[in-house]
Amino acid sequence: MIYLDNSATTYPKPKSVAEAAMTAFTACGGNAGRGDYEMAIRTTESIYNCRKKAALFFNSPYCENVIFTQNCTAALNTAVKGLARNGSHFVISDLEHNAVLRPLYKLKEMGMCDFSVAEVASDERATVNNFKKCIRKNTVAFICTGASNVFGIIPPYRALSEAAHENNLLFIMDAAQLAGVREIDIQNDGIDILCCAAHKGLYAPAGTGFMVLGENVRLNTLLEGGTGSNSASPRQPEVLPDRFESGTPNVPGILGLSAGFDFVNKKGVENIFRHETRLMRYLQKNIESNGKVIIYTDFFDGIRRAPILSFNIKGLHSEETAQQLSKDGIAVRAGLHCAPLAHKKMKTEDTGAVRISPSAFTDKNDIDFLINSVQKIAK
Amino acid sequence: MNKMIFKFSSVTYAMRAKEVAENLGARAEVKKNPRPAKNEGCGYRLTVTGNPDRIVTAFDLNRIRYISYEMV
């Protein structure tokens, strides 16, 4: 199988990730942050080490501000619902995933919050102005994807965070597609809440995510429960990360993530980005001349586009194209990619699109095989 | 060299404190608090052998939140 669905979840995982996850069953089986026996302490230390790696990776000065979650969706729900108060208003981009749209839609349906959708334009200044125009008296945050999970568009997030802060708003980034693919520095980029999937560009097991909180970000909790701290009190602890980490943690996932950080650090984020971008440029160059192929990812300049290419073949629904590719042993993702706003923006809401997303393991032979298959289908 | 015991509610802070103390050349060990106060429940303690003033200052500078400490 040629796997090109890495924006959904990376595959294969590095051997080191599988081995690290396995240690949760062989050496780190104790209940982290609770037990005082040797194995529990070893498990606790392993989780702590991953927390430190995450803090370092995103330039957070405080590792306790790294909060492990079930996935990026859980992190975004914690951010949105933790911040929402009665009457709050949010501004989101027109590229957001349902992980952002649906929590806000639910809050809106409940009559609790409202939100506006700002267009990400081709020009940075226009994008910032679009966000600014949506600000109301009761706006609390801008929420913006680091990169569109369908079209690879990278919004000008640093300029948006500046605009948010100038207006005393928080800036929340959905970094599901960007973490591990592009350098993210929460201090320099002005990110107040960074929400990440661990199983995509960080090569960790599925079911693992986290958020990194900036300084002085105050959120309500979504989950309350046992934290192994202050147990006599019925009140959820204030201290981080305990406040947001109720229940037994996903030790295999977190230990896998720890090895994922090592893998990405060893390869180098910029090298991974360059490698994947080169492959997508090569793909684009080799299918764009086919009159039956419509490419939606317009260019790969190495700055404003993540290495994701979406296309359709005239006369076919994206799912039909994906099924034909699957017959050739090529795994891609078709449909709406849980991002109806982005598809509406690109006018692909009826057909969806076929998304090609490489990883550090993808090579030119994989893309050549894909090109041949696409040309065959688009004859 | 003095021995001090710091009490923490969160193991993450206890572990970060251990690292900060060790970076100052102190010896430090994290254990669960063997005798939590009645109203505290679970918690951790860090036993540190080193210069108390330097350690407390370093903890404050590193924004390490502990419940209390005592000399032993």
mmCIF file of C-alpha atoms in Angstrom, chain A residues 53-207:
data_model
loop_
_atom_site.group_PDB
_atom_site.id
_atom_site.type_symbol
_atom_site.label_atom_id
_atom_site.label_comp_id
_atom_site.label_asym_id
_atom_site.label_seq_id
_atom_site.Cartn_x
_atom_site.Cartn_y
_atom_site.Cartn_z
ATOM 1 C CA LYS A 53 9.988 17.841 25.234
ATOM 2 C CA ALA A 54 6.663 19.362 24.166
ATOM 3 C CA ALA A 55 7.413 22.598 26.035
ATOM 4 C CA LEU A 56 10.842 22.825 24.431
ATOM 5 C CA PHE A 57 9.488 21.958 20.980
ATOM 6 C CA PHE A 58 7.024 24.854 21.034
ATOM 7 C CA ASN A 59 9.204 27.188 23.130
ATOM 8 C CA SER A 60 6.921 27.228 26.156
ATOM 9 C CA PRO A 61 8.836 28.266 29.269
ATOM 10 C CA TYR A 62 6.708 26.083 31.530
ATOM 11 C CA CYS A 63 6.222 22.363 30.972
ATOM 12 C CA GLU A 64 3.226 22.293 33.326
ATOM 13 C CA ASN A 65 1.402 24.353 30.683
ATOM 14 C CA VAL A 66 1.477 21.309 28.406
ATOM 15 C CA ILE A 67 -1.840 19.517 28.885
ATOM 16 C CA PHE A 68 -2.287 16.020 27.470
ATOM 17 C CA THR A 69 -5.659 15.341 25.894
ATOM 18 C CA GLN A 70 -7.400 12.606 23.956
ATOM 19 C CA ASN A 71 -6.744 14.330 20.617
ATOM 20 C CA CYS A 72 -6.702 17.767 19.021
ATOM 21 C CA THR A 73 -10.506 17.903 19.022
ATOM 22 C CA ALA A 74 -10.544 17.466 22.801
ATOM 23 C CA ALA A 75 -7.924 20.196 23.122
ATOM 24 C CA LEU A 76 -9.971 22.584 20.955
ATOM 25 C CA ASN A 77 -13.172 21.793 22.849
ATOM 26 C CA THR A 78 -11.363 22.520 26.115
ATOM 27 C CA ALA A 79 -10.107 25.817 24.710
ATOM 28 C CA VAL A 80 -13.433 26.952 23.252
ATOM 29 C CA LYS A 81 -15.759 25.781 26.021
ATOM 30 C CA GLY A 82 -13.255 26.632 28.720
ATOM 31 C CA LEU A 83 -13.137 30.201 27.495
ATOM 32 C CA ALA A 84 -16.802 30.679 26.646
ATOM 33 C CA ARG A 85 -18.973 32.671 29.004
ATOM 34 C CA ASN A 86 -22.575 33.670 28.512
ATOM 35 C CA GLY A 87 -22.583 36.144 25.644
ATOM 36 C CA SER A 88 -19.058 35.449 24.436
ATOM 37 C CA HIS A 89 -18.249 35.918 20.765
ATOM 38 C CA PHE A 90 -15.462 34.265 18.781
ATOM 39 C CA VAL A 91 -13.948 34.994 15.375
ATOM 40 C CA ILE A 92 -12.842 31.965 13.373
ATOM 41 C CA SER A 93 -11.357 31.582 9.910
ATOM 42 C CA ASP A 94 -13.207 30.202 6.904
ATOM 43 C CA LEU A 95 -10.814 27.248 6.856
ATOM 44 C CA GLU A 96 -11.691 25.786 10.243
ATOM 45 C CA HIS A 97 -12.266 22.119 10.871
ATOM 46 C CA ASN A 98 -15.422 20.842 12.551
ATOM 47 C CA ALA A 99 -13.340 20.498 15.724
ATOM 48 C CA VAL A 100 -13.659 24.289 15.954
ATOM 49 C CA LEU A 101 -16.938 24.865 14.138
ATOM 50 C CA ARG A 102 -19.066 22.302 15.948
ATOM 51 C CA PRO A 103 -18.295 23.261 19.553
ATOM 52 C CA LEU A 104 -19.066 26.874 18.639
ATOM 53 C CA TYR A 105 -22.191 25.912 16.735
ATOM 54 C CA LYS A 106 -23.436 23.981 19.741
ATOM 55 C CA LEU A 107 -22.778 26.916 22.057
ATOM 56 C CA LYS A 108 -24.615 29.136 19.595
ATOM 57 C CA GLU A 109 -27.586 26.752 19.442
ATOM 58 C CA MET A 110 -27.702 26.787 23.236
ATOM 59 C CA GLY A 111 -27.947 30.582 23.076
ATOM 60 C CA MET A 112 -24.727 30.921 25.011
ATOM 61 C CA CYS A 113 -22.224 32.213 22.459
ATOM 62 C CA ASP A 114 -21.945 33.514 18.956
ATOM 63 C CA PHE A 115 -19.216 33.438 16.356
ATOM 64 C CA SER A 116 -18.281 35.082 13.073
ATOM 65 C CA VAL A 117 -16.388 33.569 10.169
ATOM 66 C CA ALA A 118 -13.590 35.689 8.675
ATOM 67 C CA GLU A 119 -12.244 35.085 5.206
ATOM 68 C CA VAL A 120 -8.594 34.109 4.814
ATOM 69 C CA ALA A 121 -7.655 36.180 1.763
ATOM 70 C CA SER A 122 -4.626 35.808 -0.470
ATOM 71 C CA ASP A 123 -3.230 38.994 1.046
ATOM 72 C CA GLU A 124 -2.073 39.086 4.677
ATOM 73 C CA ARG A 125 -3.373 42.581 5.379
ATOM 74 C CA ALA A 126 -6.786 41.764 3.930
ATOM 75 C CA THR A 127 -7.002 38.642 6.103
ATOM 76 C CA VAL A 128 -6.163 40.596 9.236
ATOM 77 C CA ASN A 129 -8.720 43.261 8.316
ATOM 78 C CA ASN A 130 -11.350 40.578 7.745
ATOM 79 C CA PHE A 131 -10.780 39.281 11.269
ATOM 80 C CA LYS A 132 -10.725 42.775 12.761
ATOM 81 C CA LYS A 133 -14.004 43.679 11.074
ATOM 82 C CA CYS A 134 -15.672 40.806 12.919
ATOM 83 C CA ILE A 135 -14.652 41.995 16.388
ATOM 84 C CA ARG A 136 -17.511 42.906 18.703
ATOM 85 C CA LYS A 137 -17.578 44.269 22.234
ATOM 86 C CA ASN A 138 -17.965 40.755 23.598
ATOM 87 C CA THR A 139 -15.369 39.010 21.376
ATOM 88 C CA VAL A 140 -12.988 36.908 23.434
ATOM 89 C CA ALA A 141 -10.706 35.194 20.914
ATOM 90 C CA PHE A 142 -9.587 34.613 17.355
ATOM 91 C CA ILE A 143 -9.399 30.952 16.448
ATOM 92 C CA CYS A 144 -7.390 30.055 13.393
ATOM 93 C CA THR A 145 -5.989 26.902 11.895
ATOM 94 C CA GLY A 146 -2.234 26.733 11.461
ATOM 95 C CA ALA A 147 -2.830 25.166 8.052
ATOM 96 C CA SER A 148 -5.969 24.099 6.229
ATOM 97 C CA ASN A 149 -6.342 20.334 6.490
ATOM 98 C CA VAL A 150 -7.722 20.271 2.939
ATOM 99 C CA PHE A 151 -5.917 22.884 0.895
ATOM 100 C CA GLY A 152 -2.732 23.450 2.886
ATOM 101 C CA ILE A 153 -3.344 27.207 3.103
ATOM 102 C CA ILE A 154 -1.343 28.665 5.984
ATOM 103 C CA PRO A 155 -3.080 31.807 7.273
ATOM 104 C CA PRO A 156 -0.869 34.690 8.462
ATOM 105 C CA TYR A 157 -1.146 33.545 12.057
ATOM 106 C CA ARG A 158 1.523 35.783 13.515
ATOM 107 C CA ALA A 159 -0.189 38.888 12.138
ATOM 108 C CA LEU A 160 -3.521 37.563 13.378
ATOM 109 C CA SER A 161 -2.193 36.960 16.882
ATOM 110 C CA GLU A 162 -0.834 40.519 16.924
ATOM 111 C CA ALA A 163 -4.212 41.848 15.873
ATOM 112 C CA ALA A 164 -5.905 39.725 18.536
ATOM 113 C CA HIS A 165 -3.615 41.007 21.264
ATOM 114 C CA GLU A 166 -3.988 44.638 20.128
ATOM 115 C CA ASN A 167 -7.692 44.146 20.812
ATOM 116 C CA ASN A 168 -7.180 42.334 24.128
ATOM 117 C CA LEU A 169 -8.286 39.028 22.650
ATOM 118 C CA LEU A 170 -6.736 35.616 22.936
ATOM 119 C CA PHE A 171 -5.313 33.819 19.936
ATOM 120 C CA ILE A 172 -6.056 30.096 19.661
ATOM 121 C CA MET A 173 -4.366 27.981 17.015
ATOM 122 C CA ASP A 174 -5.525 24.621 15.717
ATOM 123 C CA ALA A 175 -2.112 23.172 14.913
ATOM 124 C CA ALA A 176 -3.342 19.710 13.930
ATOM 125 C CA GLN A 177 -1.735 19.999 10.494
ATOM 126 C CA LEU A 178 1.219 22.193 11.372
ATOM 127 C CA ALA A 179 2.822 20.664 14.470
ATOM 128 C CA GLY A 180 5.891 18.740 13.375
ATOM 129 C CA VAL A 181 5.661 20.118 9.846
ATOM 130 C CA ARG A 182 6.522 23.784 10.469
ATOM 131 C CA GLU A 183 8.307 25.446 13.390
ATOM 132 C CA ILE A 184 5.816 26.822 15.910
ATOM 133 C CA ASP A 185 7.023 29.116 18.673
ATOM 134 C CA ILE A 186 4.183 29.996 21.004
ATOM 135 C CA GLN A 187 6.012 33.033 22.371
ATOM 136 C CA ASN A 188 7.203 34.557 19.095
ATOM 137 C CA ASP A 189 4.041 33.574 17.262
ATOM 138 C CA GLY A 190 1.871 35.006 20.035
ATOM 139 C CA ILE A 191 -0.187 31.868 20.561
ATOM 140 C CA ASP A 192 -2.223 31.800 23.772
ATOM 141 C CA ILE A 193 -3.625 28.306 23.325
ATOM 142 C CA LEU A 194 -1.981 25.863 20.958
ATOM 143 C CA CYS A 195 -4.018 22.738 20.204
ATOM 144 C CA CYS A 196 -2.207 19.795 18.678
ATOM 145 C CA ALA A 197 -2.778 16.301 17.405
ATOM 146 C CA ALA A 198 0.076 14.026 18.361
ATOM 147 C CA HIS A 199 -0.678 11.285 15.839
ATOM 148 C CA LYS A 200 -0.155 13.378 12.702
ATOM 149 C CA GLY A 201 3.084 15.318 12.167
ATOM 150 C CA LEU A 202 4.472 14.196 15.499
ATOM 151 C CA TYR A 203 4.116 10.493 14.594
ATOM 152 C CA ALA A 204 2.593 9.420 17.936
ATOM 153 C CA PRO A 205 -0.105 6.759 18.369
ATOM 154 C CA ALA A 206 -3.710 7.718 17.580
ATOM 155 C CA GLY A 207 -5.824 8.906 20.474
#
